[in-house]
Amino acid sequence: MTAQAPVKDRQQQSAGRPAVPSWLRRLAAANEAWTFGVLALLVAFFTAARPSTFLTRYDITQIATNAAIYLVLGVGMTYVIIVAGIDLSVGSVLVLSAVLSAEYTIHHGGAASGWGTIAVSTLIALATGLVWGALQGWLVAKAKVPPLIVTLGGFGAALGAAQIITGGQDPAGAVSGKLQRSIGFGKLFGQIPWLVVIAFCATLVFGLVLAFTRFGRYTYAIGSNPEAARRVGVNVDAHLVKVYALVGLLSGLGSVMWLAYFGTTSIAGHSTDNLKVITAVVLGGASLFGGRGSVLGTVIGVFIPAVLSTGLIIMGVQQYWQDVAIGVVLVAAVYLDQFRRRGRDRG
């Protein structure tokens, strides 16, 4: 009787509480919900601190535009991290793709070049990223070199190749004026920047691929247990090559967007792109141990550093402290990921 009394008391207390809908419990447990909560808190804080200057229409446009390129890179990085890999070379691959694209433009009309040159230079950028990514994927899958080492080497090699080609200087006349006026500064219906439209389309397509296709299911399966995936017939090595080729392809697309918006290759300006992109993906709920993540989470994760940087600038915080804040957010996100993982394993 004594042992059963506490059980009855708990049952009576539970019966007196309103039942929590199952959809609400699933929402509360979703990584994206927690990440969106962090984003909402940041927006609320900066809005309260600077109500007249933060989150104006101009701010929203600038945040979305500045985040567009990193979102494209982040989509590819999401796939890589889900398969328990990493890619430290995205910034350098972007630079190399931009340099090769720019070299073609320079020798085929320069700033005055037309749409034919723009099309070919775009294909060069995409092909460069695709081939470089596939090569790194082959080294990871076939040569069994750890992805950290492969992509760290790729980071230095791609940047070095870009510097050899250009002599370490950003070339002049590297971008067509038509590309800048249309894609770089143009807006759909005069409202939405084309860079944001491109990023949205890439995110939508590869988000749907990850969530609803066999390719996406294989990506999750390999990240969760590559040996089990191999035993059920998944060609793990080929899939890894495709995943790294994908992140390379999206780095090439990011280079075209960068050239269109900034009008220069910015050879020295991408050393921390990998940190920013990995931060966004991990903040979005992807596990560095593989098997978990989503493009939706990455979208939210990309905007957290973007909102944080914009808010700190408006509040007059120096650039150095912005870098510190983003670094702290990354460490906190990884700790939270490990905390959730331990909790799930105990459950």
CSV table of C-alpha atoms in Angstrom, one decimal:
chain,number,residue,atom,x,y,z
A,1,MET,CA,0.0,0.0,0.0
A,2,THR,CA,2.8,2.4,1.0
A,3,ALA,CA,4.7,1.8,-2.3
A,4,GLN,CA,1.6,2.3,-4.4
A,5,ALA,CA,0.5,5.5,-2.8
A,6,PRO,CA,3.1,7.8,-4.5
A,7,VAL,CA,2.3,6.2,-7.8
A,8,LYS,CA,-1.4,6.9,-7.4
A,9,ASP,CA,-0.6,10.5,-6.2
A,10,ARG,CA,1.4,11.1,-9.4
A,11,GLN,CA,-1.3,9.6,-11.6
A,12,GLN,CA,-3.9,11.9,-9.9
A,13,GLN,CA,-1.6,14.9,-10.4
A,14,SER,CA,-1.1,14.0,-14.0
A,15,ALA,CA,-4.8,13.5,-14.5
A,16,GLY,CA,-5.4,17.0,-13.2
A,17,ARG,CA,-3.0,18.6,-15.6
A,18,PRO,CA,-4.1,19.6,-19.1
A,19,ALA,CA,-2.8,17.2,-21.8
A,20,VAL,CA,0.0,18.6,-23.9
A,21,PRO,CA,-0.7,18.0,-27.6
A,22,SER,CA,1.7,15.7,-29.3
A,23,TRP,CA,2.5,18.2,-32.0
A,24,LEU,CA,3.5,20.8,-29.4
A,25,ARG,CA,5.8,18.3,-27.7
A,26,ARG,CA,7.4,17.5,-31.1
A,27,LEU,CA,7.8,21.2,-31.8
A,28,ALA,CA,9.4,21.8,-28.4
A,29,ALA,CA,11.9,18.9,-29.0
A,30,ALA,CA,12.8,20.1,-32.5
A,31,ASN,CA,16.3,21.6,-32.9
A,32,GLU,CA,14.9,24.2,-35.3
A,33,ALA,CA,12.4,25.5,-32.7
A,34,TRP,CA,15.1,26.1,-30.2
A,35,THR,CA,17.3,27.8,-32.8
A,36,PHE,CA,14.5,30.0,-33.9
A,37,GLY,CA,13.9,30.9,-30.2
A,38,VAL,CA,17.5,32.1,-29.9
A,39,LEU,CA,17.1,34.2,-33.1
A,40,ALA,CA,13.8,35.7,-31.8
A,41,LEU,CA,15.5,36.6,-28.5
A,42,LEU,CA,18.3,38.4,-30.3
A,43,VAL,CA,15.9,40.3,-32.5
A,44,ALA,CA,13.8,41.3,-29.4
A,45,PHE,CA,16.9,42.4,-27.5
A,46,PHE,CA,18.4,44.6,-30.3
A,47,THR,CA,14.9,46.0,-31.1
A,48,ALA,CA,14.4,47.0,-27.4
A,49,ALA,CA,18.0,48.4,-27.2
A,50,ARG,CA,17.8,50.4,-30.5
A,51,PRO,CA,14.1,50.6,-31.4
A,52,SER,CA,14.5,53.4,-33.9
A,53,THR,CA,17.5,52.0,-35.8
A,54,PHE,CA,17.4,48.2,-35.6
A,55,LEU,CA,15.2,46.1,-37.9
A,56,THR,CA,14.3,48.8,-40.3
A,57,ARG,CA,13.4,47.9,-43.9
A,58,TYR,CA,17.0,48.8,-44.8
A,59,ASP,CA,18.4,46.6,-42.1
A,60,ILE,CA,16.3,43.6,-43.1
A,61,THR,CA,17.4,44.0,-46.7
A,62,GLN,CA,21.0,44.3,-45.8
A,63,ILE,CA,20.9,41.3,-43.4
A,64,ALA,CA,19.3,39.1,-46.0
A,65,THR,CA,21.7,40.2,-48.7
A,66,ASN,CA,24.8,39.8,-46.5
A,67,ALA,CA,23.5,36.3,-45.4
A,68,ALA,CA,22.7,35.1,-48.9
A,69,ILE,CA,26.2,33.9,-49.9
A,70,TYR,CA,26.8,32.3,-46.6
A,71,LEU,CA,23.4,30.6,-46.8
A,72,VAL,CA,24.4,29.0,-50.1
A,73,LEU,CA,27.7,27.8,-48.6
A,74,GLY,CA,25.8,26.6,-45.5
A,75,VAL,CA,23.4,24.4,-47.5
A,76,GLY,CA,26.4,22.5,-48.9
A,77,MET,CA,28.0,22.3,-45.5
A,78,THR,CA,24.8,20.9,-44.0
A,79,TYR,CA,25.1,17.8,-46.3
A,80,VAL,CA,28.8,17.4,-45.4
A,81,ILE,CA,28.3,17.7,-41.6
A,82,ILE,CA,25.3,15.3,-41.8
A,83,VAL,CA,27.6,12.6,-43.2
A,84,ALA,CA,29.9,13.3,-40.3
A,85,GLY,CA,32.4,15.2,-42.4
A,86,ILE,CA,33.8,18.7,-42.5
A,87,ASP,CA,34.9,21.1,-45.2
A,88,LEU,CA,37.4,23.8,-44.2
A,89,SER,CA,38.1,24.8,-47.8
A,90,VAL,CA,34.8,26.5,-48.8
A,91,GLY,CA,36.2,30.0,-48.6
A,92,SER,CA,39.3,29.2,-50.6
A,93,VAL,CA,37.3,27.2,-53.2
A,94,LEU,CA,35.1,30.3,-53.5
A,95,VAL,CA,38.2,32.4,-54.1
A,96,LEU,CA,39.7,30.1,-56.7
A,97,SER,CA,36.4,29.8,-58.6
A,98,ALA,CA,36.1,33.6,-58.6
A,99,VAL,CA,39.7,34.0,-59.8
A,100,LEU,CA,39.3,31.6,-62.7
A,101,SER,CA,36.0,33.1,-63.6
A,102,ALA,CA,37.5,36.6,-63.4
A,103,GLU,CA,40.5,35.7,-65.6
A,104,TYR,CA,38.1,34.6,-68.4
A,105,THR,CA,36.1,37.8,-68.1
A,106,ILE,CA,39.3,39.9,-68.2
A,107,HIS,CA,40.4,38.3,-71.5
A,108,HIS,CA,36.9,38.5,-73.0
A,109,GLY,CA,35.7,42.1,-72.6
A,110,GLY,CA,36.4,42.8,-69.0
A,111,ALA,CA,33.9,45.2,-67.3
A,112,ALA,CA,32.2,45.8,-70.7
A,113,SER,CA,31.7,42.2,-71.5
A,114,GLY,CA,28.2,40.9,-72.4
A,115,TRP,CA,26.0,38.0,-71.4
A,116,GLY,CA,27.9,35.4,-73.4
A,117,THR,CA,31.0,36.1,-71.4
A,118,ILE,CA,29.0,36.2,-68.2
A,119,ALA,CA,27.5,32.7,-69.0
A,120,VAL,CA,30.8,31.1,-69.7
A,121,SER,CA,32.5,32.7,-66.7
A,122,THR,CA,29.7,31.4,-64.5
A,123,LEU,CA,30.1,27.9,-65.8
A,124,ILE,CA,33.8,28.1,-65.2
A,125,ALA,CA,33.2,29.1,-61.5
A,126,LEU,CA,30.6,26.3,-61.0
A,127,ALA,CA,32.8,23.7,-62.7
A,128,THR,CA,35.9,24.7,-60.7
A,129,GLY,CA,34.0,24.3,-57.4
A,130,LEU,CA,32.4,21.0,-58.6
A,131,VAL,CA,35.8,19.4,-59.6
A,132,TRP,CA,37.6,20.6,-56.6
A,133,GLY,CA,34.9,19.3,-54.3
A,134,ALA,CA,34.8,16.0,-56.1
A,135,LEU,CA,38.5,15.6,-55.8
A,136,GLN,CA,38.4,16.2,-52.0
A,137,GLY,CA,35.5,13.8,-51.8
A,138,TRP,CA,37.5,11.1,-53.6
A,139,LEU,CA,40.4,11.6,-51.2
A,140,VAL,CA,38.0,11.2,-48.2
A,141,ALA,CA,36.1,8.3,-49.6
A,142,LYS,CA,38.7,6.3,-51.6
A,143,ALA,CA,42.0,7.3,-50.1
A,144,LYS,CA,40.6,7.3,-46.6
A,145,VAL,CA,42.3,10.5,-45.6
A,146,PRO,CA,40.4,12.2,-42.7
A,147,PRO,CA,38.1,15.0,-44.1
A,148,LEU,CA,39.7,17.5,-41.6
A,149,ILE,CA,43.1,16.9,-43.2
A,150,VAL,CA,41.8,16.8,-46.8
A,151,THR,CA,39.9,20.0,-46.6
A,152,LEU,CA,42.6,21.8,-44.5
A,153,GLY,CA,45.0,21.0,-47.3
A,154,GLY,CA,42.4,22.0,-49.9
A,155,PHE,CA,42.0,25.3,-48.0
A,156,GLY,CA,45.7,26.1,-48.5
A,157,ALA,CA,46.0,24.7,-52.0
A,158,ALA,CA,43.1,26.5,-53.5
A,159,LEU,CA,44.1,29.8,-51.9
A,160,GLY,CA,47.7,29.3,-53.0
A,161,ALA,CA,46.6,28.5,-56.6
A,162,ALA,CA,44.5,31.6,-56.7
A,163,GLN,CA,47.5,33.7,-55.5
A,164,ILE,CA,49.8,32.1,-58.1
A,165,ILE,CA,47.4,32.9,-60.9
A,166,THR,CA,46.9,36.6,-59.8
A,167,GLY,CA,50.2,37.3,-58.2
A,168,GLY,CA,48.4,37.8,-54.9
A,169,GLN,CA,46.5,40.9,-56.2
A,170,ASP,CA,42.8,41.2,-57.0
A,171,PRO,CA,42.7,41.8,-60.8
A,172,ALA,CA,41.1,44.8,-62.3
A,173,GLY,CA,38.2,44.5,-64.8
A,174,ALA,CA,37.3,41.1,-63.3
A,175,VAL,CA,33.5,41.5,-63.3
A,176,SER,CA,31.1,42.5,-66.1
A,177,GLY,CA,29.2,45.6,-65.3
A,178,LYS,CA,26.0,43.9,-66.6
A,179,LEU,CA,26.4,41.2,-64.0
A,180,GLN,CA,26.8,43.8,-61.2
A,181,ARG,CA,23.9,45.9,-62.3
A,182,SER,CA,21.5,42.9,-62.7
A,183,ILE,CA,22.4,40.2,-60.2
A,184,GLY,CA,24.6,42.3,-57.9
A,185,PHE,CA,22.4,45.3,-57.3
A,186,GLY,CA,19.2,44.4,-59.1
A,187,LYS,CA,15.9,43.5,-57.3
A,188,LEU,CA,13.0,41.3,-58.3
A,189,PHE,CA,9.9,43.5,-58.7
A,190,GLY,CA,12.1,46.3,-57.4
A,191,GLN,CA,11.9,44.9,-53.9
A,192,ILE,CA,13.8,41.7,-53.3
A,193,PRO,CA,17.5,41.6,-54.2
A,194,TRP,CA,18.4,39.0,-56.8
A,195,LEU,CA,21.1,37.6,-54.5
A,196,VAL,CA,18.4,36.7,-51.9
A,197,VAL,CA,16.3,35.1,-54.7
A,198,ILE,CA,19.2,33.0,-55.8
A,199,ALA,CA,20.0,31.9,-52.3
A,200,PHE,CA,16.3,31.1,-51.6
A,201,CYS,CA,16.0,29.0,-54.7
A,202,ALA,CA,19.2,27.0,-53.9
A,203,THR,CA,18.1,26.5,-50.4
A,204,LEU,CA,14.6,25.4,-51.4
A,205,VAL,CA,15.9,22.9,-54.0
A,206,PHE,CA,18.5,21.3,-51.8
A,207,GLY,CA,16.3,21.4,-48.8
A,208,LEU,CA,13.7,19.4,-50.6
A,209,VAL,CA,16.3,17.0,-51.9
A,210,LEU,CA,17.6,16.4,-48.3
A,211,ALA,CA,14.2,16.0,-46.8
A,212,PHE,CA,12.3,14.0,-49.5
A,213,THR,CA,14.6,12.1,-51.8
A,214,ARG,CA,16.7,8.9,-51.7
A,215,PHE,CA,19.8,11.0,-51.9
A,216,GLY,CA,18.8,12.8,-48.7
A,217,ARG,CA,17.9,9.5,-47.0
A,218,TYR,CA,21.3,8.1,-47.9
A,219,THR,CA,23.0,11.2,-46.5
A,220,TYR,CA,21.4,10.7,-43.1
A,221,ALA,CA,22.0,7.0,-43.2
A,222,ILE,CA,25.7,7.4,-43.9
A,223,GLY,CA,26.1,10.0,-41.1
A,224,SER,CA,24.3,7.8,-38.6
A,225,ASN,CA,26.1,4.5,-39.4
A,226,PRO,CA,28.1,4.2,-42.6
A,227,GLU,CA,28.7,0.4,-42.1
A,228,ALA,CA,25.0,-0.3,-41.7
A,229,ALA,CA,24.3,1.9,-44.8
A,230,ARG,CA,26.9,-0.1,-46.8
A,231,ARG,CA,25.3,-3.4,-45.7
A,232,VAL,CA,21.9,-2.4,-47.1
A,233,GLY,CA,23.4,-1.6,-50.4
A,234,VAL,CA,24.3,2.1,-50.3
A,235,ASN,CA,27.4,2.9,-52.2
A,236,VAL,CA,28.9,5.0,-49.4
A,237,ASP,CA,32.1,6.0,-51.2
A,238,ALA,CA,30.3,7.3,-54.3
A,239,HIS,CA,27.8,9.1,-52.1
A,240,LEU,CA,30.6,10.9,-50.2
A,241,VAL,CA,32.2,12.0,-53.4
A,242,LYS,CA,28.8,13.5,-54.5
A,243,VAL,CA,28.3,15.3,-51.2
A,244,TYR,CA,31.7,16.9,-51.3
A,245,ALA,CA,31.2,17.8,-55.0
A,246,LEU,CA,27.9,19.4,-54.0
A,247,VAL,CA,29.5,21.7,-51.4
A,248,GLY,CA,32.2,22.6,-54.0
A,249,LEU,CA,29.5,23.4,-56.6
A,250,LEU,CA,27.7,25.7,-54.2
A,251,SER,CA,31.0,27.3,-53.3
A,252,GLY,CA,31.3,28.1,-57.1
A,253,LEU,CA,27.8,29.5,-57.1
A,254,GLY,CA,28.8,31.6,-54.0
A,255,SER,CA,31.8,33.0,-56.0
A,256,VAL,CA,29.5,34.2,-58.8
A,257,MET,CA,27.3,35.9,-56.2
A,258,TRP,CA,30.3,37.5,-54.5
A,259,LEU,CA,31.7,38.8,-57.8
A,260,ALA,CA,28.3,40.2,-58.8
A,261,TYR,CA,27.8,42.0,-55.5
A,262,PHE,CA,31.4,43.2,-54.6
A,263,GLY,CA,32.9,43.4,-58.0
A,264,THR,CA,36.2,41.9,-56.9
A,265,THR,CA,37.7,38.5,-56.2
A,266,SER,CA,38.6,39.6,-52.6
A,267,ILE,CA,41.5,37.0,-52.4
A,268,ALA,CA,42.3,38.0,-48.8
A,269,GLY,CA,38.7,38.3,-47.6
A,270,HIS,CA,37.6,34.7,-47.1
A,271,SER,CA,39.9,33.2,-44.5
A,272,THR,CA,37.1,32.9,-41.9
A,273,ASP,CA,34.2,31.8,-44.2
A,274,ASN,CA,34.6,28.2,-43.1
A,275,LEU,CA,34.1,29.3,-39.4
A,276,LYS,CA,31.1,31.4,-40.2
A,277,VAL,CA,29.4,28.6,-42.3
A,278,ILE,CA,30.2,25.8,-39.8
A,279,THR,CA,28.9,28.1,-37.0
A,280,ALA,CA,25.6,28.6,-38.9
A,281,VAL,CA,25.1,24.9,-39.6
A,282,VAL,CA,25.9,23.8,-36.0
A,283,LEU,CA,23.7,26.6,-34.6
A,284,GLY,CA,20.9,25.2,-36.9
A,285,GLY,CA,21.0,21.9,-35.0
A,286,ALA,CA,23.3,19.8,-37.2
A,287,SER,CA,25.5,17.4,-35.2
A,288,LEU,CA,29.2,17.3,-35.7
A,289,PHE,CA,29.0,13.6,-35.1
A,290,GLY,CA,26.8,13.2,-38.1
A,291,GLY,CA,23.3,11.9,-38.8
A,292,ARG,CA,21.4,15.0,-37.8
A,293,GLY,CA,20.7,18.4,-39.3
A,294,SER,CA,18.4,20.2,-41.7
A,295,VAL,CA,18.5,22.9,-44.3
A,296,LEU,CA,15.7,24.8,-42.4
A,297,GLY,CA,17.9,24.8,-39.3
A,298,THR,CA,20.8,26.1,-41.3
A,299,VAL,CA,18.7,29.0,-42.6
A,300,ILE,CA,17.9,30.0,-39.1
A,301,GLY,CA,21.5,29.4,-38.0
A,302,VAL,CA,22.9,31.7,-40.8
A,303,PHE,CA,20.7,34.6,-39.6
A,304,ILE,CA,21.8,34.4,-36.0
A,305,PRO,CA,25.4,35.7,-36.7
A,306,ALA,CA,24.0,38.1,-39.3
A,307,VAL,CA,21.5,39.6,-36.8
A,308,LEU,CA,24.2,39.5,-34.0
A,309,SER,CA,26.7,41.4,-36.2
A,310,THR,CA,24.2,44.0,-37.3
A,311,GLY,CA,22.9,44.6,-33.8
A,312,LEU,CA,26.4,45.0,-32.4
A,313,ILE,CA,27.4,47.4,-35.1
A,314,ILE,CA,24.3,49.5,-34.4
A,315,MET,CA,25.2,49.5,-30.7
A,316,GLY,CA,28.7,50.7,-31.6
A,317,VAL,CA,30.5,47.5,-30.5
A,318,GLN,CA,34.0,47.2,-32.2
A,319,GLN,CA,34.6,44.6,-34.8
A,320,TYR,CA,36.9,42.6,-32.6
A,321,TRP,CA,34.2,42.0,-30.1
A,322,GLN,CA,31.9,40.9,-32.8
A,323,ASP,CA,34.3,38.1,-33.7
A,324,VAL,CA,34.6,37.2,-30.0
A,325,ALA,CA,30.8,37.0,-29.8
A,326,ILE,CA,30.5,34.8,-32.8
A,327,GLY,CA,33.2,32.5,-31.5
A,328,VAL,CA,31.5,32.2,-28.1
A,329,VAL,CA,28.2,31.4,-29.9
A,330,LEU,CA,29.9,28.6,-31.8
A,331,VAL,CA,31.4,27.0,-28.7
A,332,ALA,CA,28.1,27.3,-26.9
A,333,ALA,CA,26.3,25.6,-29.8
A,334,VAL,CA,28.7,22.7,-29.9
A,335,TYR,CA,28.4,22.3,-26.1
A,336,LEU,CA,24.6,22.3,-26.4
A,337,ASP,CA,24.8,19.7,-29.2
A,338,GLN,CA,26.9,17.4,-27.0
A,339,PHE,CA,24.5,18.0,-24.0
A,340,ARG,CA,21.5,17.1,-26.2
A,341,ARG,CA,23.3,14.0,-27.5
A,342,ARG,CA,24.1,12.8,-24.0
A,343,GLY,CA,20.5,13.4,-22.9
A,344,ARG,CA,19.2,11.4,-25.9
A,345,ASP,CA,21.5,8.5,-25.3
A,346,ARG,CA,20.4,8.4,-21.6
A,347,GLY,CA,16.8,8.5,-22.7
